[in-house]
CSV table of C-alpha atoms in Angstrom, one decimal:
chain,number,residue,atom,x,y,z
A,1,UNK,CA,15.5,20.0,-31.1
A,2,UNK,CA,14.4,18.9,-27.6
A,3,UNK,CA,17.1,17.6,-25.3
A,4,UNK,CA,16.1,14.9,-22.8
A,5,UNK,CA,16.4,15.7,-19.2
A,6,UNK,CA,18.5,13.1,-17.2
A,7,UNK,CA,16.3,12.5,-14.2
A,8,UNK,CA,17.9,10.9,-11.2
A,9,UNK,CA,16.5,7.9,-9.4
A,10,UNK,CA,14.9,9.9,-6.6
A,11,UNK,CA,13.0,12.2,-9.1
A,12,UNK,CA,11.7,9.1,-10.8
A,13,UNK,CA,10.6,7.3,-7.6
A,14,UNK,CA,8.9,10.4,-6.2
A,15,UNK,CA,7.0,11.5,-9.3
A,16,UNK,CA,6.6,8.8,-11.9
A,17,UNK,CA,3.3,7.1,-11.7
A,18,UNK,CA,3.5,3.3,-12.4
A,19,UNK,CA,0.2,3.3,-14.2
A,20,UNK,CA,1.1,6.3,-16.4
A,21,UNK,CA,4.5,4.7,-17.1
A,22,UNK,CA,2.8,1.4,-18.2
A,23,UNK,CA,0.3,3.4,-20.3
A,24,UNK,CA,3.2,5.0,-22.2
A,25,UNK,CA,4.5,1.5,-22.9
A,26,UNK,CA,1.1,0.4,-24.2
A,27,UNK,CA,-0.1,-1.5,-21.1
A,28,UNK,CA,-3.5,-0.7,-19.6
A,29,UNK,CA,-5.4,-2.2,-16.6
A,30,UNK,CA,-7.8,-5.0,-17.2
A,31,UNK,CA,-9.9,-3.9,-14.2
A,32,UNK,CA,-9.9,-2.0,-11.0
A,33,UNK,CA,-10.5,-3.4,-7.5
A,34,UNK,CA,-10.8,-0.7,-4.8
A,35,UNK,CA,-7.8,1.5,-5.3
A,36,UNK,CA,-5.7,-1.2,-7.0
A,37,UNK,CA,-5.3,-1.7,-10.7
A,38,UNK,CA,-4.9,-5.2,-12.1
A,39,UNK,CA,-3.1,-5.9,-15.4
A,40,UNK,CA,-2.2,-8.9,-17.5
A,41,UNK,CA,1.4,-9.2,-16.6
A,42,UNK,CA,3.8,-7.6,-19.0
A,43,UNK,CA,6.7,-9.5,-17.5
A,44,UNK,CA,5.5,-13.0,-18.5
A,45,UNK,CA,2.7,-14.8,-20.3
A,46,UNK,CA,-0.6,-15.1,-18.4
A,47,UNK,CA,-4.4,-15.3,-19.1
A,48,UNK,CA,-5.8,-13.9,-15.9
A,49,UNK,CA,-4.8,-10.4,-14.7
A,50,UNK,CA,-2.7,-10.8,-11.6
A,51,UNK,CA,-0.2,-7.9,-11.9
A,52,UNK,CA,-1.3,-5.3,-9.3
A,53,UNK,CA,-0.5,-1.6,-9.1
A,54,UNK,CA,-1.3,0.6,-6.1
A,55,UNK,CA,-0.9,3.9,-7.9
A,56,UNK,CA,-1.5,6.0,-4.8
A,57,UNK,CA,1.5,4.5,-3.1
A,58,UNK,CA,3.5,4.2,-6.3
A,59,UNK,CA,4.1,0.4,-5.9
A,60,UNK,CA,3.3,-2.8,-7.7
A,61,UNK,CA,3.3,-6.6,-7.1
A,62,UNK,CA,3.0,-9.5,-9.5
A,63,UNK,CA,1.0,-12.3,-7.9
A,64,UNK,CA,1.7,-14.8,-10.8
A,65,UNK,CA,4.6,-16.9,-11.7
A,66,UNK,CA,8.3,-15.9,-11.8
A,67,UNK,CA,9.7,-13.7,-14.5
A,68,UNK,CA,13.3,-13.8,-15.8
A,69,UNK,CA,14.5,-10.9,-13.6
A,70,UNK,CA,13.2,-12.5,-10.3
A,71,UNK,CA,11.7,-9.2,-9.2
A,72,UNK,CA,8.1,-9.6,-8.1
A,73,UNK,CA,7.3,-6.2,-6.7
A,74,UNK,CA,8.5,-2.8,-5.6
A,75,UNK,CA,8.6,0.8,-6.9
A,76,UNK,CA,8.7,2.2,-10.4
A,77,UNK,CA,12.4,1.5,-10.8
A,78,UNK,CA,12.0,-2.1,-9.7
A,79,UNK,CA,9.3,-2.4,-12.4
A,80,UNK,CA,11.6,-0.9,-15.0
A,81,UNK,CA,14.5,-3.2,-14.0
A,82,UNK,CA,12.1,-6.2,-14.4
A,83,UNK,CA,10.7,-4.9,-17.7
A,84,UNK,CA,14.0,-4.3,-19.3
A,85,UNK,CA,16.0,-7.1,-17.7
A,86,UNK,CA,19.0,-7.6,-18.0
A,87,UNK,CA,19.8,-4.0,-18.6
A,88,UNK,CA,21.9,-2.3,-15.9
A,89,UNK,CA,20.5,0.2,-13.4
A,90,UNK,CA,22.0,3.2,-15.3
A,91,UNK,CA,20.7,1.9,-18.6
A,92,UNK,CA,17.2,1.5,-17.1
A,93,UNK,CA,17.2,5.0,-15.8
A,94,UNK,CA,18.0,6.2,-19.3
A,95,UNK,CA,15.2,4.1,-20.8
A,96,UNK,CA,12.7,5.6,-18.3
A,97,UNK,CA,14.0,9.1,-19.3
A,98,UNK,CA,13.3,8.3,-22.9
A,99,UNK,CA,9.8,7.1,-22.2
A,100,UNK,CA,8.7,10.1,-20.1
A,101,UNK,CA,10.5,12.7,-22.2
A,102,UNK,CA,10.9,16.1,-20.6
A,103,UNK,CA,7.9,15.9,-18.4
A,104,UNK,CA,7.5,13.9,-15.2
A,105,UNK,CA,4.0,12.7,-14.7
A,106,UNK,CA,2.4,13.0,-11.3
A,107,UNK,CA,1.2,10.1,-9.2
A,108,UNK,CA,-2.4,10.2,-10.4
A,109,UNK,CA,-4.2,8.0,-12.8
A,110,UNK,CA,-7.7,7.8,-14.1
A,111,UNK,CA,-8.2,5.3,-17.0
A,112,UNK,CA,-10.5,7.6,-18.9
A,113,UNK,CA,-7.8,10.3,-19.0
A,114,UNK,CA,-4.7,8.2,-19.4
A,115,UNK,CA,-3.7,9.8,-22.7
A,116,UNK,CA,-4.0,13.4,-21.4
A,117,UNK,CA,-0.7,15.3,-21.0
A,118,UNK,CA,0.1,16.2,-17.5
A,119,UNK,CA,2.0,19.2,-16.1
A,120,UNK,CA,4.9,18.4,-13.9
A,121,UNK,CA,3.8,18.6,-10.3
A,122,UNK,CA,6.1,18.3,-7.3
A,123,UNK,CA,5.0,16.0,-4.5
A,124,UNK,CA,3.5,18.3,-1.9
A,125,UNK,CA,5.4,18.8,1.3
A,126,UNK,CA,3.8,17.7,4.5
A,127,UNK,CA,4.6,18.2,8.2
A,128,UNK,CA,3.2,16.5,11.3
A,129,UNK,CA,2.2,19.2,13.8
A,130,UNK,CA,0.9,17.2,16.7
A,131,UNK,CA,0.2,13.6,17.8
A,132,UNK,CA,-2.4,13.2,20.5
A,133,UNK,CA,-4.2,10.4,22.4
A,134,UNK,CA,-7.6,9.4,21.1
A,135,UNK,CA,-10.7,11.1,22.4
A,136,UNK,CA,-10.2,14.8,21.7
A,137,UNK,CA,-11.5,14.9,18.1
A,138,UNK,CA,-15.2,14.0,17.6
A,139,UNK,CA,-14.7,13.3,13.9
A,140,UNK,CA,-11.9,10.8,14.5
A,141,UNK,CA,-13.9,9.2,17.4
A,142,UNK,CA,-17.0,8.9,15.2
A,143,UNK,CA,-14.9,7.3,12.4
A,144,UNK,CA,-13.5,4.6,14.6
A,145,UNK,CA,-16.8,4.0,16.2
A,146,UNK,CA,-18.4,3.6,12.8
A,147,UNK,CA,-15.8,0.9,12.1
A,148,UNK,CA,-16.7,-0.8,15.4
A,149,UNK,CA,-13.1,-0.7,16.6
A,150,UNK,CA,-13.2,2.3,19.1
A,151,UNK,CA,-12.5,0.2,22.1
A,152,UNK,CA,-9.7,-1.8,20.5
A,153,UNK,CA,-8.1,1.4,19.2
A,154,UNK,CA,-7.4,2.7,22.7
A,155,UNK,CA,-3.6,2.8,23.2
A,156,UNK,CA,-3.1,1.5,19.7
A,157,UNK,CA,-3.9,4.5,17.6
A,158,UNK,CA,-3.4,8.2,17.9
A,159,UNK,CA,-4.9,11.4,16.6
A,160,UNK,CA,-2.4,12.8,14.0
A,161,UNK,CA,-2.6,16.5,12.9
A,162,UNK,CA,-0.6,17.6,9.9
A,163,UNK,CA,-0.5,20.0,7.0
A,164,UNK,CA,0.3,19.7,3.3
A,165,UNK,CA,2.1,22.6,1.6
A,166,UNK,CA,1.9,23.1,-2.2
A,167,UNK,CA,4.4,24.8,-4.6
A,168,UNK,CA,2.8,28.2,-3.8
A,169,UNK,CA,3.4,27.6,-0.1
A,170,UNK,CA,-0.3,27.3,0.5
A,171,UNK,CA,-1.1,25.0,3.4
A,172,UNK,CA,-4.0,22.7,3.9
A,173,UNK,CA,-4.6,21.3,7.4
A,174,UNK,CA,-5.8,17.7,8.1
A,175,UNK,CA,-6.3,15.2,10.9
A,176,UNK,CA,-6.7,11.5,11.0
A,177,UNK,CA,-6.4,8.4,13.1
A,178,UNK,CA,-3.0,6.9,12.8
A,179,UNK,CA,-0.4,4.3,13.8
A,180,UNK,CA,3.3,4.0,13.0
A,181,UNK,CA,5.0,1.5,10.7
A,182,UNK,CA,8.4,0.0,11.5
A,183,UNK,CA,10.2,2.9,9.8
A,184,UNK,CA,8.5,5.4,12.1
A,185,UNK,CA,6.2,6.8,9.4
A,186,UNK,CA,2.5,7.4,10.2
A,187,UNK,CA,-0.1,5.4,8.4
A,188,UNK,CA,-3.3,7.6,8.6
A,189,UNK,CA,-7.0,6.9,8.1
A,190,UNK,CA,-10.2,8.9,8.3
A,191,UNK,CA,-13.5,8.8,6.6
A,192,UNK,CA,-12.2,10.4,3.4
A,193,UNK,CA,-8.5,9.5,3.2
A,194,UNK,CA,-6.1,6.5,3.4
A,195,UNK,CA,-2.4,7.1,3.1
A,196,UNK,CA,1.0,7.2,4.7
A,197,UNK,CA,3.0,10.2,5.9
A,198,UNK,CA,6.5,9.1,5.1
A,199,UNK,CA,8.0,5.9,3.7
A,200,UNK,CA,5.6,2.9,3.4
A,201,UNK,CA,6.5,-0.2,5.5
A,202,UNK,CA,4.9,-3.0,7.5
A,203,UNK,CA,3.9,-2.6,11.1
A,204,UNK,CA,5.0,-5.3,13.6
A,205,UNK,CA,3.5,-5.6,17.1
A,206,UNK,CA,5.6,-7.8,19.3
A,207,UNK,CA,4.1,-10.8,21.1
A,208,UNK,CA,4.6,-14.6,21.3
A,209,UNK,CA,8.0,-15.2,19.6
A,210,UNK,CA,6.8,-18.5,18.1
A,211,UNK,CA,3.3,-17.4,16.8
A,212,UNK,CA,2.5,-14.8,14.1
A,213,UNK,CA,-0.8,-13.5,12.7
A,214,UNK,CA,-0.9,-11.3,9.5
A,215,UNK,CA,-3.4,-8.8,8.3
A,216,UNK,CA,-3.5,-6.6,5.2
A,217,UNK,CA,-4.8,-3.6,7.1
A,218,UNK,CA,-4.7,-2.2,10.7
A,219,UNK,CA,-8.5,-1.9,11.0
A,220,UNK,CA,-8.8,-5.6,10.2
A,221,UNK,CA,-6.3,-6.3,13.0
A,222,UNK,CA,-8.3,-4.2,15.4
A,223,UNK,CA,-11.5,-6.1,14.3
A,224,UNK,CA,-9.8,-9.4,15.0
A,225,UNK,CA,-8.5,-8.1,18.4
A,226,UNK,CA,-12.1,-7.1,19.3
A,227,UNK,CA,-13.1,-10.7,19.1
A,228,UNK,CA,-9.8,-12.1,20.5
A,229,UNK,CA,-8.8,-9.7,23.2
A,230,UNK,CA,-6.6,-12.2,25.1
A,231,UNK,CA,-4.6,-13.2,22.0
A,232,UNK,CA,-0.8,-12.9,22.5
A,233,UNK,CA,0.6,-13.7,19.1
A,234,UNK,CA,3.0,-11.3,17.4
A,235,UNK,CA,1.0,-9.3,14.8
A,236,UNK,CA,2.2,-8.1,11.4
A,237,UNK,CA,0.2,-5.6,9.3
A,238,UNK,CA,1.2,-5.3,5.7
A,239,UNK,CA,-0.2,-1.8,5.3
A,240,UNK,CA,-0.1,-2.6,1.6
A,241,UNK,CA,-0.4,-5.8,-0.3
A,242,UNK,CA,2.7,-4.8,-2.2
A,243,UNK,CA,4.7,-5.5,0.9
A,244,UNK,CA,3.9,-9.2,0.9
A,245,UNK,CA,7.5,-10.2,0.2
A,246,UNK,CA,8.7,-8.3,3.2
A,247,UNK,CA,6.0,-9.9,5.3
A,248,UNK,CA,6.9,-13.4,4.1
A,249,UNK,CA,10.5,-13.0,5.0
A,250,UNK,CA,9.4,-12.0,8.5
A,251,UNK,CA,6.9,-14.8,8.8
A,252,UNK,CA,9.5,-17.5,8.1
A,253,UNK,CA,11.0,-16.7,11.5
A,254,UNK,CA,7.9,-18.1,13.3
A,255,UNK,CA,6.8,-21.6,14.0
A,256,UNK,CA,3.1,-20.9,13.7
A,257,UNK,CA,1.7,-18.5,11.1
A,258,UNK,CA,-2.0,-17.6,10.5
A,259,UNK,CA,-3.1,-15.0,8.0
A,260,UNK,CA,-6.4,-13.0,7.6
A,261,UNK,CA,-6.3,-11.5,4.1
A,262,UNK,CA,-9.2,-10.0,2.1
A,263,UNK,CA,-11.5,-12.1,-0.1
A,264,UNK,CA,-11.0,-9.9,-3.1
A,265,UNK,CA,-8.6,-10.8,-5.9
A,266,UNK,CA,-5.6,-9.0,-4.4
A,267,UNK,CA,-6.1,-10.8,-1.1
A,268,UNK,CA,-6.7,-14.2,-2.7
A,269,UNK,CA,-3.5,-13.8,-4.7
A,270,UNK,CA,-1.5,-12.8,-1.6
A,271,UNK,CA,-2.9,-15.9,0.2
A,272,UNK,CA,-1.7,-18.2,-2.6
A,273,UNK,CA,1.8,-16.6,-2.6
A,274,UNK,CA,2.1,-16.9,1.2
A,275,UNK,CA,1.0,-20.5,1.2
A,276,UNK,CA,3.5,-21.3,-1.5
A,277,UNK,CA,6.3,-19.7,0.6
A,278,UNK,CA,5.1,-21.1,3.9
A,279,UNK,CA,3.1,-24.3,3.3
A,280,UNK,CA,2.3,-24.7,7.0
A,281,UNK,CA,0.6,-21.3,7.3
A,282,UNK,CA,-3.1,-21.3,8.2
A,283,UNK,CA,-5.7,-19.3,6.3
A,284,UNK,CA,-8.0,-17.7,8.9
A,285,UNK,CA,-10.3,-16.0,6.4
A,286,UNK,CA,-13.0,-18.5,7.1
A,287,UNK,CA,-13.9,-16.4,10.1
A,288,UNK,CA,-15.5,-13.9,7.8
A,289,UNK,CA,-16.5,-16.3,5.0
A,290,UNK,CA,-19.4,-14.2,3.6
A,291,UNK,CA,-17.6,-10.9,3.8
A,292,UNK,CA,-14.7,-9.2,2.1
A,293,UNK,CA,-12.7,-8.7,5.3
A,294,UNK,CA,-12.8,-9.0,9.1
A,295,UNK,CA,-14.1,-5.4,9.6
A,296,UNK,CA,-17.0,-6.0,7.1
A,297,UNK,CA,-18.0,-8.9,9.3
A,298,UNK,CA,-17.6,-7.0,12.5
A,299,UNK,CA,-19.7,-4.1,11.3
A,300,UNK,CA,-22.4,-6.3,9.9
A,301,UNK,CA,-22.7,-8.2,13.2
A,302,UNK,CA,-22.7,-5.2,15.5
């Protein structure tokens, strides 16, 4: 007879994939947009898929109406607390253990292989070796130039050099353009990779204490700055649409709020939620009306 392992909360947060967890419960995505998976919400009744999972980051957000738990987003444990509401935290951890059995799935998900058994894999260890000013790495320079934000990146991004070490102590070395979020973690981007070294969080750039502008991503912020170099507003970058609730709490502290979200379904849902929470907030996405985001417009025009 197999005995279930009692995983702790940290094990579950680090290694249980939200999409794999939902698949084990019988819930599968209706469609995929970029790197985000959209489901018909399993927390309430709905006709249009508005429950979003960013499996790479291990987070989710429900753009639709309220559910009985009042939880609208977060990590895998937040999802389980909402799903099995009103069970206690300890009871929910036990339920997750029962669902995943004796094997923790890794943070990876492809719809066509969702039923395949996965071997337990520990999240690789990473270490930042060096952070440099821009201009020393031709590949990073070329990437930022291709996004048409090279000039705006000066003094606002860095070259980040790091390695990832697997269970066999084998190291792979990487570099990327990066900036820090408010927890001090590095959000990194290059031509092939988009991720975070450390804990995910928003990035806040101080400015006018009464005026705030919001962006989903840093490259879109730099694109806006390219066209508005004298702008003095405080800037908030979500770094992930799943951090919208955190952004809304911050935004309520400002008299004037303007947001520049993507024109895809995730951005549209976030726009609706922000307008509900802050009715006076202005939608600035008309500046790139025929494009998905600000950077798409900038690249097309240049």
